[in-house]
Amino acid sequence: MECTNNKHPFVFLFSLVFLTPLVCSQLYYNFYDSTCPNLTRIVRYNVLSAMNNDTRIAASLLRLHFHDCFVNGCDGSVLLDTTSTFTGEKNALPNKNSVRGFEVIDTIKSALEKACPATVSCADILTLAAREAVFLSKGPFWVVPLGRRDGTTASESEANNLPSPFDPLENITAKFVAKGLELKDVAVLLGAHTFGFAQCFTFKARLFNFGGSGKSDPTLDGSLLQNLQNLCPNQASSDTNLAPLDPVTTNTFDNIYYRNLDFAVSMEKMGRISVLTGQQGQVRTNCRFVN
């Protein structure tokens, strides 16, 4: 049974409350209702606490979820540490010194292990944390089907193939389509960049040497160009400087286009990419290590 919210709101609400649980590839909306009834409250409390201490963390949690799902599916593999006998994904070029939020997931996992030991997967925690990060940033809310299991493998090579800001649009699109997403999902999910920051090295060529011309991108607004050049001077030491993706409301998910149902539907679709369910994988007791 395909799991989707794109039906009439009353029909969806009626089926959610009164009919059999909605299922999505063995993912259920009420998967933890009896085994961990305070799951959502615990996740929301800890995400909100993290946001109060770090205004960037909401966007970071959303990005962490994206980087997880696009490498062998939404299995929590991005959370695994590299050890002497195991190679994780954290040192892949798109992740190293870039993806953040691991400590937040650790905190949530620790709280859940006290409330309901060995029950909630790290993959589900990350999926819920991303939803809460968007919602608490004044973005849309969507119901998350649960029951993902954690992977026991990771792939640094696949992580190195994540969609990149340096990729041509056709390459980015192809990577989304390969995951079962559609062109509409590409546009909608890219709208997540309505909040957060970007490191200067990802776009600095457009400011100073567009297409090898030695000049800035002529399509950039003059005042925006000046502001970005001030934030990202033409020197190597500025590569890791941060520039807001939305300079007006940096930490708010506020573009009305992305507050509609499209974003919620695309996020739910992304959260179902190649999930492990049933007896597949495991439920890690520590998100950084395989049991």
PDB file of C-alpha atoms in Angstrom, residues 198-201 203-208 216 220-235 238 241-245 247:
ATOM      1  CA  ALA A 198      26.847  27.856   2.941  1.00  0.00           C
ATOM      2  CA  GLN A 199      30.628  27.735   3.138  1.00  0.00           C
ATOM      3  CA  CYS A 200      32.235  30.306   0.853  1.00  0.00           C
ATOM      4  CA  PHE A 201      34.249  27.800  -1.160  1.00  0.00           C
ATOM      5  CA  PHE A 203      30.236  29.520  -4.580  1.00  0.00           C
ATOM      6  CA  LYS A 204      33.290  31.811  -4.416  1.00  0.00           C
ATOM      7  CA  ALA A 205      34.172  31.276  -8.080  1.00  0.00           C
ATOM      8  CA  ARG A 206      30.970  33.096  -9.016  1.00  0.00           C
ATOM      9  CA  LEU A 207      32.154  36.108  -7.047  1.00  0.00           C
ATOM     10  CA  PHE A 208      35.633  36.474  -8.511  1.00  0.00           C
ATOM     11  CA  SER A 216      32.121  37.912 -11.199  1.00  0.00           C
ATOM     12  CA  LEU A 220      24.352  38.420  -9.657  1.00  0.00           C
ATOM     13  CA  ASP A 221      22.629  41.443  -8.149  1.00  0.00           C
ATOM     14  CA  GLY A 222      25.161  44.188  -7.472  1.00  0.00           C
ATOM     15  CA  SER A 223      24.371  44.683  -3.791  1.00  0.00           C
ATOM     16  CA  LEU A 224      24.261  40.934  -3.178  1.00  0.00           C
ATOM     17  CA  LEU A 225      27.620  40.548  -4.938  1.00  0.00           C
ATOM     18  CA  GLN A 226      29.209  43.232  -2.780  1.00  0.00           C
ATOM     19  CA  ASN A 227      27.851  41.690   0.403  1.00  0.00           C
ATOM     20  CA  LEU A 228      29.071  38.210  -0.520  1.00  0.00           C
ATOM     21  CA  GLN A 229      32.509  39.499  -1.522  1.00  0.00           C
ATOM     22  CA  ASN A 230      32.771  41.129   1.898  1.00  0.00           C
ATOM     23  CA  LEU A 231      31.822  37.857   3.595  1.00  0.00           C
ATOM     24  CA  CYS A 232      34.030  35.782   1.305  1.00  0.00           C
ATOM     25  CA  PRO A 233      37.200  37.702   0.363  1.00  0.00           C
ATOM     26  CA  ASN A 234      39.186  36.331  -2.566  1.00  0.00           C
ATOM     27  CA  GLN A 235      41.685  34.427  -0.447  1.00  0.00           C
ATOM     28  CA  SER A 238      37.864  32.620   3.629  1.00  0.00           C
ATOM     29  CA  ASN A 241      33.541  31.371   6.156  1.00  0.00           C
ATOM     30  CA  LEU A 242      29.769  31.081   6.348  1.00  0.00           C
ATOM     31  CA  ALA A 243      27.299  33.041   4.256  1.00  0.00           C
ATOM     32  CA  PRO A 244      23.554  32.940   5.026  1.00  0.00           C
ATOM     33  CA  LEU A 245      21.447  31.296   2.347  1.00  0.00           C
ATOM     34  CA  PRO A 247      20.303  36.978   4.564  1.00  0.00           C
TER      35      PRO A 247
END
